[in-house]
Short mmCIF file of C-alpha atoms in Angstrom, two decimals:
data_model
loop_
_atom_site.label_atom_id
_atom_site.label_comp_id
_atom_site.label_asym_id
_atom_site.label_seq_id
_atom_site.Cartn_x
_atom_site.Cartn_y
_atom_site.Cartn_z
CA MET A 1 -0.06 0.10 -0.01
CA ILE A 2 2.90 2.39 0.72
CA ALA A 3 4.41 1.65 -2.81
CA ALA A 4 0.86 2.16 -4.37
CA GLU A 5 0.58 5.57 -2.58
CA GLN A 6 4.06 6.62 -3.66
CA ALA A 7 3.24 5.53 -7.26
CA LEU A 8 -0.01 7.73 -7.19
CA ALA A 9 1.99 10.68 -5.90
CA MET A 10 4.33 10.28 -8.87
CA ASN A 11 1.50 10.26 -11.36
CA ARG A 12 2.12 6.57 -12.26
CA PRO A 13 -1.32 4.97 -12.41
CA ASP A 14 -0.33 1.68 -14.01
CA HIS A 15 2.38 0.97 -11.46
CA ALA A 16 0.03 1.89 -8.57
CA ALA A 17 -2.56 -0.36 -10.04
CA GLY A 18 0.05 -3.28 -10.01
CA ARG A 19 0.87 -2.55 -6.52
CA LEU A 20 -2.75 -2.07 -5.19
CA GLY A 21 -4.05 -5.07 -7.09
CA PRO A 22 -3.24 -7.88 -4.55
CA VAL A 23 -4.35 -5.90 -1.43
CA LEU A 24 -7.62 -4.81 -3.32
CA ALA A 25 -8.51 -8.46 -3.85
CA SER A 26 -7.65 -9.47 -0.37
CA HIS A 27 -8.99 -6.58 1.53
CA PRO A 28 -11.71 -4.98 -0.92
CA ASP A 29 -13.53 -3.20 1.99
CA HIS A 30 -10.74 -1.82 3.93
CA PRO A 31 -11.13 2.06 4.15
CA GLU A 32 -7.48 2.68 3.34
CA VAL A 33 -7.61 0.27 0.40
CA LEU A 34 -10.80 2.07 -0.78
CA ARG A 35 -9.17 5.48 -0.38
CA LEU A 36 -6.19 4.61 -2.58
CA HIS A 37 -8.51 2.88 -5.06
CA ALA A 38 -10.43 5.99 -5.13
CA SER A 39 -7.27 7.92 -5.86
CA LEU A 40 -6.31 5.77 -8.68
CA LEU A 41 -9.86 5.79 -10.24
CA SER A 42 -9.63 9.59 -10.14
CA LEU A 43 -6.12 9.71 -11.82
CA ARG A 44 -7.44 7.64 -14.55
CA GLY A 45 -10.45 9.88 -15.08
CA ASP A 46 -13.21 7.85 -13.58
CA HIS A 47 -14.30 10.41 -11.08
CA ARG A 48 -17.69 9.05 -10.42
CA SER A 49 -16.50 5.74 -9.56
CA ALA A 50 -13.83 7.35 -7.32
CA LEU A 51 -16.42 9.14 -5.36
CA ARG A 52 -18.33 5.95 -4.78
CA GLU A 53 -15.19 4.21 -3.45
CA MET A 54 -14.35 7.15 -1.20
CA GLN A 55 -17.87 7.38 0.04
CA ARG A 56 -17.62 3.67 1.26
CA ALA A 57 -14.23 4.65 3.05
CA LEU A 58 -15.82 7.73 4.71
CA GLU A 59 -18.76 5.80 5.90
CA GLN A 60 -16.24 3.57 7.92
CA ARG A 61 -14.37 6.40 9.36
CA PRO A 62 -16.71 9.41 9.71
CA GLN A 63 -14.74 11.15 12.43
CA GLU A 64 -11.37 11.32 10.50
CA ALA A 65 -10.63 14.79 9.12
CA PHE A 66 -8.21 13.22 6.53
CA TYR A 67 -11.06 11.34 4.83
CA HIS A 68 -13.23 14.35 4.57
CA ASN A 69 -10.47 16.26 2.95
CA ALA A 70 -9.89 13.36 0.56
CA PHE A 71 -13.56 13.20 -0.39
CA ALA A 72 -13.64 16.88 -0.84
CA LEU A 73 -10.82 16.70 -3.33
CA LEU A 74 -12.65 14.22 -5.39
CA LEU A 75 -15.72 16.35 -5.28
CA ALA A 76 -13.81 19.26 -6.69
CA GLU A 77 -12.71 17.09 -9.54
CA VAL A 78 -16.26 16.84 -10.85
CA GLY A 79 -16.95 20.48 -10.09
CA GLU A 80 -19.14 20.01 -6.99
CA LEU A 81 -17.37 22.92 -5.07
CA ASP A 82 -20.17 23.64 -2.70
CA ARG A 83 -20.27 20.15 -1.39
CA ALA A 84 -16.41 20.06 -1.27
CA ILE A 85 -16.40 23.10 0.97
CA GLU A 86 -19.01 21.39 3.22
CA PHE A 87 -16.72 18.49 3.81
CA LEU A 88 -13.69 20.60 4.17
CA LEU A 89 -15.49 22.69 6.94
CA ARG A 90 -16.23 19.47 8.62
CA ALA A 91 -12.53 18.34 8.42
CA CYS A 92 -11.40 21.69 9.86
CA GLU A 93 -14.01 21.17 12.71
CA LEU A 94 -12.85 17.67 13.50
CA GLN A 95 -9.05 18.54 13.37
CA PRO A 96 -8.55 22.42 13.86
CA HIS A 97 -4.84 22.06 13.05
CA PHE A 98 -5.17 20.29 9.80
CA VAL A 99 -3.36 22.74 7.72
CA LEU A 100 -4.02 20.98 4.35
CA ALA A 101 -7.68 21.11 4.85
CA TRP A 102 -7.66 24.91 5.75
CA TYR A 103 -5.63 25.40 2.41
CA ASN A 104 -7.88 23.37 0.25
CA LEU A 105 -10.88 25.22 1.81
CA GLY A 106 -9.32 28.64 0.96
CA LEU A 107 -8.61 27.28 -2.59
CA PHE A 108 -12.09 26.10 -3.27
CA LEU A 109 -13.71 29.14 -1.71
CA THR A 110 -11.62 31.21 -4.13
CA ARG A 111 -12.82 29.06 -7.07
CA SER A 112 -16.41 29.61 -5.81
CA ALA A 113 -15.74 33.40 -5.77
CA ARG A 114 -16.24 33.57 -1.92
CA PHE A 115 -13.15 35.68 -1.58
CA ASP A 116 -13.53 37.08 1.91
CA GLU A 117 -14.12 33.49 3.41
CA ALA A 118 -11.14 32.22 1.25
CA ARG A 119 -8.89 34.98 2.73
CA ASP A 120 -9.84 33.92 6.27
CA ALA A 121 -9.14 30.24 5.55
CA LEU A 122 -5.72 30.84 4.02
CA ARG A 123 -4.87 33.27 6.68
CA HIS A 124 -5.55 30.32 9.14
CA ALA A 125 -3.46 27.97 7.19
CA VAL A 126 -0.47 30.36 7.04
CA ALA A 127 -0.85 30.98 10.88
CA LEU A 128 -0.69 27.37 11.54
CA ALA A 129 2.27 26.71 9.00
CA PRO A 130 4.07 29.95 8.24
CA ASP A 131 6.47 28.03 5.87
CA TYR A 132 3.56 26.54 3.87
CA THR A 133 4.39 27.92 0.36
CA ALA A 134 1.27 27.13 -1.51
CA ALA A 135 -1.06 28.73 1.17
CA ARG A 136 1.09 31.79 1.38
CA ALA A 137 1.17 32.15 -2.53
CA GLN A 138 -2.55 31.72 -2.65
CA LEU A 139 -3.04 34.36 0.00
CA ALA A 140 -0.93 36.75 -2.03
CA ASP A 141 -2.97 35.87 -5.21
CA LEU A 142 -6.12 36.92 -3.33
CA LEU A 143 -4.57 40.19 -2.32
CA ARG A 144 -3.69 40.74 -6.09
CA MET A 145 -7.20 39.84 -7.13
CA ASP A 146 -8.61 42.58 -4.69
CA ASN A 147 -6.24 45.05 -6.30
CA PHE A 148 -3.79 45.29 -3.12
CA ARG A 149 -0.86 45.56 -5.44
CA GLU A 150 1.65 46.59 -2.85
CA GLU A 151 0.55 44.08 -0.28
CA ALA A 152 0.50 41.23 -2.73
CA THR A 153 4.03 42.27 -4.04
CA ALA A 154 5.35 42.37 -0.45
CA GLU A 155 3.99 38.93 0.35
CA TYR A 156 5.51 37.40 -2.93
CA ARG A 157 8.80 38.99 -2.01
CA ARG A 158 8.84 37.91 1.61
CA LEU A 159 8.10 34.37 0.41
CA LEU A 160 10.71 34.34 -2.30
CA ALA A 161 13.34 35.67 0.31
CA GLU A 162 12.79 32.52 2.29
CA GLN A 163 12.16 30.12 -0.50
CA PRO A 164 13.66 31.42 -3.81
CA TRP A 165 12.69 28.28 -5.69
CA ALA A 166 8.88 29.04 -4.91
CA GLY A 167 7.63 28.96 -8.47
CA MET A 168 4.18 30.07 -7.85
CA ALA A 169 5.38 33.14 -6.06
CA TRP A 170 7.50 34.10 -9.14
CA TRP A 171 4.57 33.62 -11.20
CA GLY A 172 2.33 35.67 -8.90
CA LEU A 173 4.75 38.57 -9.25
CA ALA A 174 4.66 38.20 -13.03
CA GLU A 175 0.81 38.18 -12.94
CA ILE A 176 0.85 41.75 -11.57
CA LYS A 177 0.95 42.93 -15.22
CA THR A 178 1.75 46.57 -14.15
CA LEU A 179 4.79 45.47 -12.35
CA ARG A 180 8.05 45.50 -14.22
CA LEU A 181 10.51 42.74 -13.53
CA GLY A 182 14.05 43.82 -13.95
CA THR A 183 17.45 42.13 -14.42
CA ALA A 184 17.89 41.43 -10.74
CA ASP A 185 14.57 39.45 -10.98
CA SER A 186 15.45 37.53 -14.24
CA ASP A 187 18.94 36.73 -12.69
CA ALA A 188 17.34 35.44 -9.43
CA ILE A 189 14.88 33.28 -11.42
CA ARG A 190 17.79 31.79 -13.48
CA ARG A 191 19.43 30.85 -10.25
CA ALA A 192 16.40 29.41 -8.75
CA LEU A 193 15.70 27.13 -11.70
CA THR A 194 18.74 25.22 -10.78
CA HIS A 195 17.81 25.08 -7.05
CA PRO A 196 17.86 21.42 -5.88
CA ARG A 197 14.52 21.91 -4.07
CA ALA A 198 12.77 23.22 -7.12
CA THR A 199 10.18 20.69 -8.73
CA ASP A 200 9.11 20.41 -12.21
CA GLY A 201 6.08 22.51 -11.27
CA ASP A 202 8.22 25.18 -9.79
CA ARG A 203 10.39 25.24 -12.88
CA ILE A 204 7.38 25.56 -15.16
CA ALA A 205 5.93 28.54 -13.11
CA MET A 206 9.49 30.14 -13.07
CA GLY A 207 10.06 29.55 -16.66
CA PHE A 208 6.87 31.66 -17.39
CA ALA A 209 7.86 34.32 -14.90
CA LEU A 210 11.36 34.54 -16.45
CA ALA A 211 9.84 34.99 -19.95
CA LYS A 212 7.64 37.90 -18.63
CA ALA A 213 10.96 39.45 -16.90
CA LEU A 214 12.76 39.13 -20.15
CA ASP A 215 9.96 40.76 -22.12
CA ASP A 216 9.80 43.55 -19.75
CA GLN A 217 13.46 44.09 -20.48
CA GLY A 218 13.12 43.94 -24.36
CA ARG A 219 14.97 40.68 -24.49
CA TYR A 220 12.44 39.07 -26.82
CA ALA A 221 14.52 36.21 -28.20
CA GLU A 222 15.48 35.17 -24.53
CA SER A 223 12.02 35.32 -23.57
CA MET A 224 10.80 32.96 -26.32
CA GLN A 225 13.59 30.52 -25.27
CA ALA A 226 12.29 30.57 -21.70
CA LEU A 227 8.68 29.96 -22.85
CA ALA A 228 9.80 27.03 -25.06
CA ALA A 229 11.59 25.50 -22.17
CA ALA A 230 8.80 25.95 -19.61
CA ASN A 231 6.18 24.56 -22.19
CA ASP A 232 8.41 21.52 -22.91
CA ILE A 233 8.53 20.54 -19.28
CA ALA A 234 4.78 20.87 -19.13
CA ARG A 235 4.20 18.76 -22.14
CA ARG A 236 6.31 15.90 -20.58
CA HIS A 237 3.64 15.68 -17.90
CA ARG A 238 0.41 16.03 -19.96
CA THR A 239 -0.22 15.63 -23.77
CA TRP A 240 -3.02 17.01 -25.89
CA SER A 241 -4.40 15.94 -29.31
CA ALA A 242 -5.66 18.47 -31.67
CA ALA A 243 -7.24 15.94 -33.99
CA ALA A 244 -9.12 14.35 -31.10
CA PHE A 245 -10.36 17.69 -29.80
CA ALA A 246 -11.44 18.87 -33.20
CA ALA A 247 -13.45 15.62 -33.71
CA THR A 248 -15.14 16.15 -30.36
CA VAL A 249 -16.04 19.68 -31.10
CA GLU A 250 -17.40 18.72 -34.50
CA SER A 251 -19.64 15.95 -32.93
CA ILE A 252 -20.92 18.44 -30.39
CA ASN A 253 -21.87 20.99 -33.05
CA ALA A 254 -23.32 18.30 -35.20
CA ALA A 255 -25.90 17.13 -32.51
CA THR A 256 -29.39 18.57 -32.82
CA CYS A 257 -30.53 20.20 -29.59
CA THR A 258 -34.23 20.92 -29.43
CA ALA A 259 -35.19 23.63 -26.78
CA GLY A 260 -37.20 22.37 -23.98
CA ALA A 261 -38.91 25.71 -22.82
CA GLY A 262 -40.22 28.92 -24.01
CA GLN A 263 -37.91 31.67 -25.09
CA ASP A 264 -37.67 33.29 -21.69
CA LEU A 265 -36.06 30.53 -19.55
CA GLY A 266 -32.51 31.66 -18.70
CA SER A 267 -33.00 35.36 -19.49
CA GLU A 268 -31.29 35.95 -16.09
CA VAL A 269 -27.85 34.81 -17.36
CA ILE A 270 -25.33 36.30 -19.76
CA PHE A 271 -22.83 33.70 -20.70
CA ILE A 272 -19.25 35.03 -21.76
CA VAL A 273 -17.19 32.73 -23.78
CA GLY A 274 -14.25 32.57 -25.92
CA MET A 275 -10.55 31.88 -26.12
CA PRO A 276 -8.58 32.79 -23.00
CA ARG A 277 -6.78 36.03 -23.22
CA SER A 278 -9.11 37.31 -25.63
CA GLY A 279 -10.93 40.10 -23.50
CA SER A 280 -13.49 38.09 -21.74
CA THR A 281 -12.71 39.49 -18.30
CA LEU A 282 -12.99 43.07 -19.82
CA ILE A 283 -16.49 42.22 -21.14
CA GLU A 284 -17.46 40.88 -17.79
CA GLN A 285 -15.99 44.05 -15.94
CA ILE A 286 -18.10 46.31 -18.25
CA LEU A 287 -21.32 44.30 -17.61
CA ALA A 288 -20.59 44.03 -13.96
CA SER A 289 -20.46 47.86 -13.73
CA HIS A 290 -24.17 47.95 -14.57
CA SER A 291 -26.57 48.15 -11.68
CA ASN A 292 -28.68 45.23 -12.95
CA VAL A 293 -25.85 42.73 -13.35
CA GLU A 294 -23.83 40.63 -10.88
CA GLY A 295 -20.49 39.78 -12.05
CA THR A 296 -19.39 36.33 -10.76
CA ALA A 297 -16.43 34.37 -11.87
CA GLU A 298 -15.39 31.32 -13.98
CA LEU A 299 -18.36 29.30 -12.94
CA THR A 300 -18.23 25.53 -13.25
CA ASP A 301 -21.91 24.83 -13.06
CA LEU A 302 -22.34 23.96 -16.77
CA PRO A 303 -19.34 21.56 -16.66
CA VAL A 304 -21.02 19.89 -13.55
CA LEU A 305 -24.27 19.48 -15.33
CA ILE A 306 -22.50 17.74 -18.14
CA GLY A 307 -20.77 15.42 -15.64
CA GLU A 308 -23.97 14.66 -13.84
CA GLU A 309 -25.88 13.86 -17.15
CA SER A 310 -23.00 11.67 -18.17
CA ALA A 311 -23.24 9.77 -14.84
CA ARG A 312 -26.94 9.49 -15.18
CA ARG A 313 -26.76 8.13 -18.73
CA ARG A 314 -23.69 6.24 -18.15
CA LYS A 315 -22.22 7.62 -21.35
CA PRO A 316 -19.43 10.12 -21.82
CA TYR A 317 -20.24 13.55 -23.20
CA PRO A 318 -20.96 14.14 -26.16
CA LYS A 319 -22.23 10.79 -27.00
CA TRP A 320 -25.55 11.31 -25.20
CA LEU A 321 -26.28 14.59 -27.00
CA PRO A 322 -28.47 12.91 -29.74
CA GLU A 323 -30.54 11.20 -27.00
CA MET A 324 -31.66 14.49 -25.43
CA GLY A 325 -35.25 15.43 -25.82
CA ALA A 326 -37.07 18.74 -25.12
CA GLU A 327 -37.91 17.57 -21.51
CA ASP A 328 -34.40 16.68 -20.72
CA TRP A 329 -33.12 20.12 -21.85
CA LEU A 330 -35.88 21.74 -19.76
CA ARG A 331 -34.65 19.61 -16.76
CA LEU A 332 -31.07 20.66 -17.18
CA GLY A 333 -32.05 24.35 -17.74
CA ARG A 334 -33.97 24.27 -14.42
CA ARG A 335 -31.09 22.57 -12.71
CA TYR A 336 -28.65 25.16 -13.98
CA LEU A 337 -30.74 27.98 -12.53
CA GLU A 338 -31.18 26.16 -9.29
CA ARG A 339 -27.42 25.81 -8.88
CA THR A 340 -26.80 29.42 -9.69
CA ALA A 341 -29.68 31.01 -7.56
CA ARG A 342 -27.21 32.62 -5.19
CA TRP A 343 -25.91 34.88 -7.89
CA ARG A 344 -29.37 36.52 -8.33
CA SER A 345 -29.76 37.40 -4.63
CA ARG A 346 -28.60 40.97 -5.13
CA ARG A 347 -29.32 41.86 -8.79
CA PRO A 348 -31.66 40.09 -11.39
CA ILE A 349 -28.91 39.24 -14.00
CA PHE A 350 -25.57 37.48 -13.60
CA THR A 351 -22.64 36.61 -15.77
CA ASP A 352 -21.20 33.19 -16.30
CA LYS A 353 -17.69 33.76 -17.72
CA LEU A 354 -16.15 30.29 -18.16
CA PRO A 355 -14.24 30.69 -21.61
CA ASN A 356 -14.36 27.06 -22.70
CA ASN A 357 -18.11 27.12 -22.63
CA TRP A 358 -17.79 28.18 -26.35
CA MET A 359 -17.91 24.47 -27.09
CA HIS A 360 -21.40 24.17 -25.50
CA ILE A 361 -23.37 27.01 -27.13
CA GLY A 362 -25.68 24.57 -28.84
CA MET A 363 -26.38 23.05 -25.39
CA ILE A 364 -26.95 26.48 -23.78
CA ARG A 365 -29.50 27.34 -26.35
CA ALA A 366 -31.38 24.17 -25.80
CA MET A 367 -31.25 24.31 -22.03
CA LEU A 368 -31.69 28.09 -21.53
CA PRO A 369 -33.33 29.73 -24.67
CA GLY A 370 -33.62 33.07 -22.99
CA ALA A 371 -29.96 33.34 -22.18
CA ARG A 372 -27.60 35.75 -24.00
CA ILE A 373 -24.15 34.43 -25.15
CA VAL A 374 -21.20 36.94 -25.79
CA ILE A 375 -18.21 35.53 -27.60
CA SER A 376 -15.14 37.32 -26.86
CA ARG A 377 -12.89 37.72 -29.92
CA ARG A 378 -9.46 39.14 -30.45
CA ASP A 379 -6.96 38.93 -33.34
CA ALA A 380 -5.77 35.22 -33.76
CA LEU A 381 -2.06 35.93 -33.44
CA GLU A 382 -2.38 38.02 -30.45
CA THR A 383 -4.75 35.62 -28.73
CA CYS A 384 -2.63 32.55 -29.41
CA PHE A 385 0.66 34.20 -28.43
CA SER A 386 -0.94 35.50 -25.32
CA CYS A 387 -2.17 32.01 -24.33
CA TYR A 388 1.36 30.63 -25.06
CA ARG A 389 2.79 33.14 -22.72
CA GLN A 390 0.39 32.47 -19.89
CA TYR A 391 1.02 29.82 -17.13
CA PHE A 392 -2.21 27.81 -17.64
CA PRO A 393 -1.81 24.58 -15.50
CA GLY A 394 -4.90 23.00 -17.11
CA ASN A 395 -4.86 24.18 -20.78
CA ASP A 396 -2.62 21.80 -22.36
CA TYR A 397 -3.30 23.02 -25.84
CA THR A 398 -1.17 26.09 -25.25
CA ARG A 399 2.08 24.17 -25.14
CA ASN A 400 3.13 24.50 -28.77
CA PHE A 401 2.06 26.53 -31.88
CA SER A 402 0.46 23.64 -33.82
CA ASP A 403 -1.84 22.71 -31.02
CA LEU A 404 -2.73 26.31 -30.36
CA ALA A 405 -3.68 26.82 -33.97
CA GLY A 406 -5.69 23.69 -34.08
CA TYR A 407 -7.63 24.86 -30.82
CA TRP A 408 -8.12 28.37 -32.50
CA ARG A 409 -9.52 26.83 -35.78
CA SER A 410 -12.10 24.81 -33.73
CA PHE A 411 -13.08 27.87 -31.78
CA ASP A 412 -13.37 30.09 -34.81
CA ALA A 413 -15.57 27.78 -36.70
CA THR A 414 -17.87 27.16 -33.84
CA ALA A 415 -18.14 30.92 -33.03
CA ASN A 416 -18.94 31.89 -36.59
CA HIS A 417 -21.45 29.08 -36.85
CA TRP A 418 -23.45 29.98 -33.80
CA ALA A 419 -23.33 33.80 -34.50
CA GLN A 420 -24.76 33.24 -37.86
CA GLN A 421 -27.25 30.62 -36.58
CA GLU A 422 -28.58 32.63 -33.68
CA PRO A 423 -27.85 36.36 -34.14
CA THR A 424 -30.38 37.47 -31.61
CA ARG A 425 -28.95 35.45 -28.99
CA VAL A 426 -25.20 34.94 -29.84
CA TYR A 427 -23.19 38.13 -30.28
CA GLN A 428 -19.37 38.39 -31.26
CA HIS A 429 -17.66 41.12 -29.44
CA ALA A 430 -14.22 42.15 -30.87
CA TYR A 431 -11.60 43.47 -28.62
CA GLU A 432 -9.86 45.57 -31.20
CA GLU A 433 -13.18 47.34 -32.18
CA LEU A 434 -13.70 48.11 -28.35
CA VAL A 435 -10.27 49.74 -28.10
CA ALA A 436 -10.82 51.78 -31.23
CA ASP A 437 -14.39 53.20 -30.22
CA ALA A 438 -15.28 52.09 -26.68
CA GLU A 439 -18.48 53.96 -26.28
CA THR A 440 -20.11 52.81 -29.37
CA ASN A 441 -19.18 49.15 -28.72
CA ILE A 442 -20.11 49.22 -25.21
CA ARG A 443 -23.52 50.76 -26.00
CA ALA A 444 -24.03 47.89 -28.61
CA LEU A 445 -23.05 45.26 -26.07
CA LEU A 446 -25.71 46.71 -23.59
CA VAL A 447 -28.27 46.72 -26.30
CA PHE A 448 -27.67 43.02 -27.14
CA CYS A 449 -27.82 42.13 -23.39
CA GLY A 450 -31.20 43.87 -23.13
CA LEU A 451 -29.70 46.45 -20.67
CA PRO A 452 -30.44 50.16 -20.58
CA PHE A 453 -27.29 52.36 -21.06
CA GLU A 454 -25.60 53.31 -17.78
CA ALA A 455 -22.48 55.66 -17.82
CA ALA A 456 -20.86 53.55 -15.22
CA CYS A 457 -20.21 50.79 -17.87
CA LEU A 458 -17.89 53.27 -19.61
CA ARG A 459 -15.92 53.76 -16.33
CA PHE A 460 -15.65 50.08 -15.79
CA ASN A 461 -12.08 50.35 -14.40
CA GLU A 462 -13.62 52.16 -11.48
CA THR A 463 -15.90 49.22 -10.51
CA ARG A 464 -14.55 47.57 -7.26
CA ARG A 465 -14.85 43.86 -7.26
CA SER A 466 -12.59 40.75 -6.83
CA ILE A 467 -11.37 39.29 -10.14
CA SER A 468 -9.62 35.98 -10.27
CA THR A 469 -8.30 35.86 -13.78
CA PRO A 470 -4.97 36.86 -15.15
CA SER A 471 -6.45 40.28 -16.31
CA ALA A 472 -7.38 41.26 -12.89
CA MET A 473 -4.90 44.33 -12.92
CA GLN A 474 -5.49 45.37 -16.59
CA VAL A 475 -9.23 45.65 -16.28
CA ARG A 476 -8.88 48.11 -13.37
CA GLU A 477 -7.07 50.60 -15.85
CA PRO A 478 -8.58 52.62 -18.56
CA LEU A 479 -8.48 51.05 -22.03
CA ARG A 480 -5.12 51.22 -23.86
CA ALA A 481 -4.29 51.02 -27.53
CA ASP A 482 -0.76 49.63 -27.00
CA THR A 483 -1.50 46.16 -25.80
CA SER A 484 -0.53 44.42 -28.96
CA ARG A 485 2.60 42.20 -28.21
CA ALA A 486 3.13 40.30 -31.42
CA PRO A 487 4.82 43.23 -33.41
CA ARG A 488 7.61 43.40 -30.81
CA TYR A 489 8.58 39.75 -31.48
CA GLY A 490 8.71 40.17 -35.39
CA GLU A 491 10.05 37.09 -37.19
CA LEU A 492 10.28 35.22 -33.83
CA LEU A 493 6.48 34.46 -34.18
CA ASN A 494 6.81 33.21 -37.84
CA PRO A 495 6.24 29.47 -36.74
CA LEU A 496 2.99 30.58 -34.98
CA ARG A 497 1.83 32.65 -38.02
CA GLN A 498 2.66 29.57 -40.24
CA ALA A 499 0.45 27.39 -38.00
CA LEU A 500 -2.30 29.90 -38.21
CA PHE A 501 -1.93 30.17 -42.07
CA LEU A 502 -1.08 33.78 -41.73
CA PRO A 503 1.59 35.62 -43.84
CA LEU A 504 5.05 35.34 -42.38
CA ILE A 505 7.08 38.59 -41.53
CA GLY A 506 9.79 39.21 -44.10
CA GLU A 507 8.37 36.97 -46.57
CA GLN A 508 7.25 39.63 -48.94
CA HIS A 509 10.59 41.24 -48.72
CA ARG A 510 12.44 38.06 -49.54
CA LEU A 511 10.03 37.30 -52.43
CA GLY A 512 10.71 40.69 -53.95
#
């Protein structure tokens, strides 16, 4: 069992299965065996079976905080954050000095946009374990989200003074987009990359931070080298198939989804979708500046519904889409509104800004015919390069230019298809047009969303709210026309241009 647990910690499911197999056969009901089996199932992607096994273990040890924490982690894997938080609260009650439970509680409260509670939980974790890097970095992240730039910077710096190899602290500094990282920072990161205590996770985060520092210094070729090195490490741990992804998106778009309710169901929600780093947080900030709109966060409710329906039908998404009838879609629409009711307690309309929901526009239209869907768009080269430069632990398509271009093409085709099919409910909002003429485009956005004009939406940067995305600092500043980064890199981005089927820099000159 020790060997199995070590294999799981090293992300080696086949080795763990070999070690766990004999004891699973001889002691199938032992709670520790069930816990490890649940971890193995989760690692292999069978999250529902993992929850069943962990539930059996927890029933035998209901007073053990460790088991509540383990069950909460599995719940979070399937997007059930509210239930995960309940089990973590119970874990902290059972064992008040359980640092990991307090940290996970802060993490999941952050993901649920319950920022004040998250800050309290993380401060508790740091008080219990001042040297706990992850908790301190996450607490600093919350300060950054709340626009406490100086406090966040100071916390990152204090952590790095003690643990210079702390990759997430370096990346946290880099995420303060308005903070320039100088040569002292880039030199310190280079030293930290070779520190014996640095893990691959630290090196990935530091690699992206180094790239940002070198970009700040105008050392663009070196910045590209740092990005390539960081992305190469990340690809060794997780891979992504553009062909498989494109096939999945095509099958989703090919499914016929018949609405199960009248045209008003879902009129309380505005979905904001699109590629990451395309301006979706800016759109949300503009809408959240309106007195009728509650700006939320990157909500996981739609993915949770997909997971629930997959479990109910015992089929993976999207294979069950053709089986859905009008009553099924009505049921899911009502379930979504039930899950998101808390966001309508203060204002009648709320935003759901999870960028990847662009894949599910057809599903949204069937579930919630009254919902409005805003697609955030930005120049393909700028968007893809910005994704490549961003430390995205879960977005594995950002690791090389070929995969990025494949993802972009799937998004572009889907966005154009639905904007043409449903022009009254699906609206494409272009970042470049907003920068060129903010008032005209903001007025058009409000008209599409059925909202009366309010001048506060033009002053979106003055709106006070916690923002958990990489653009947190940027959307608190007035619009700028100098945000394009690709021109600074010139021919260095020709491989990305080639992958996107765009003209290469210098090509016309050579041909001439």
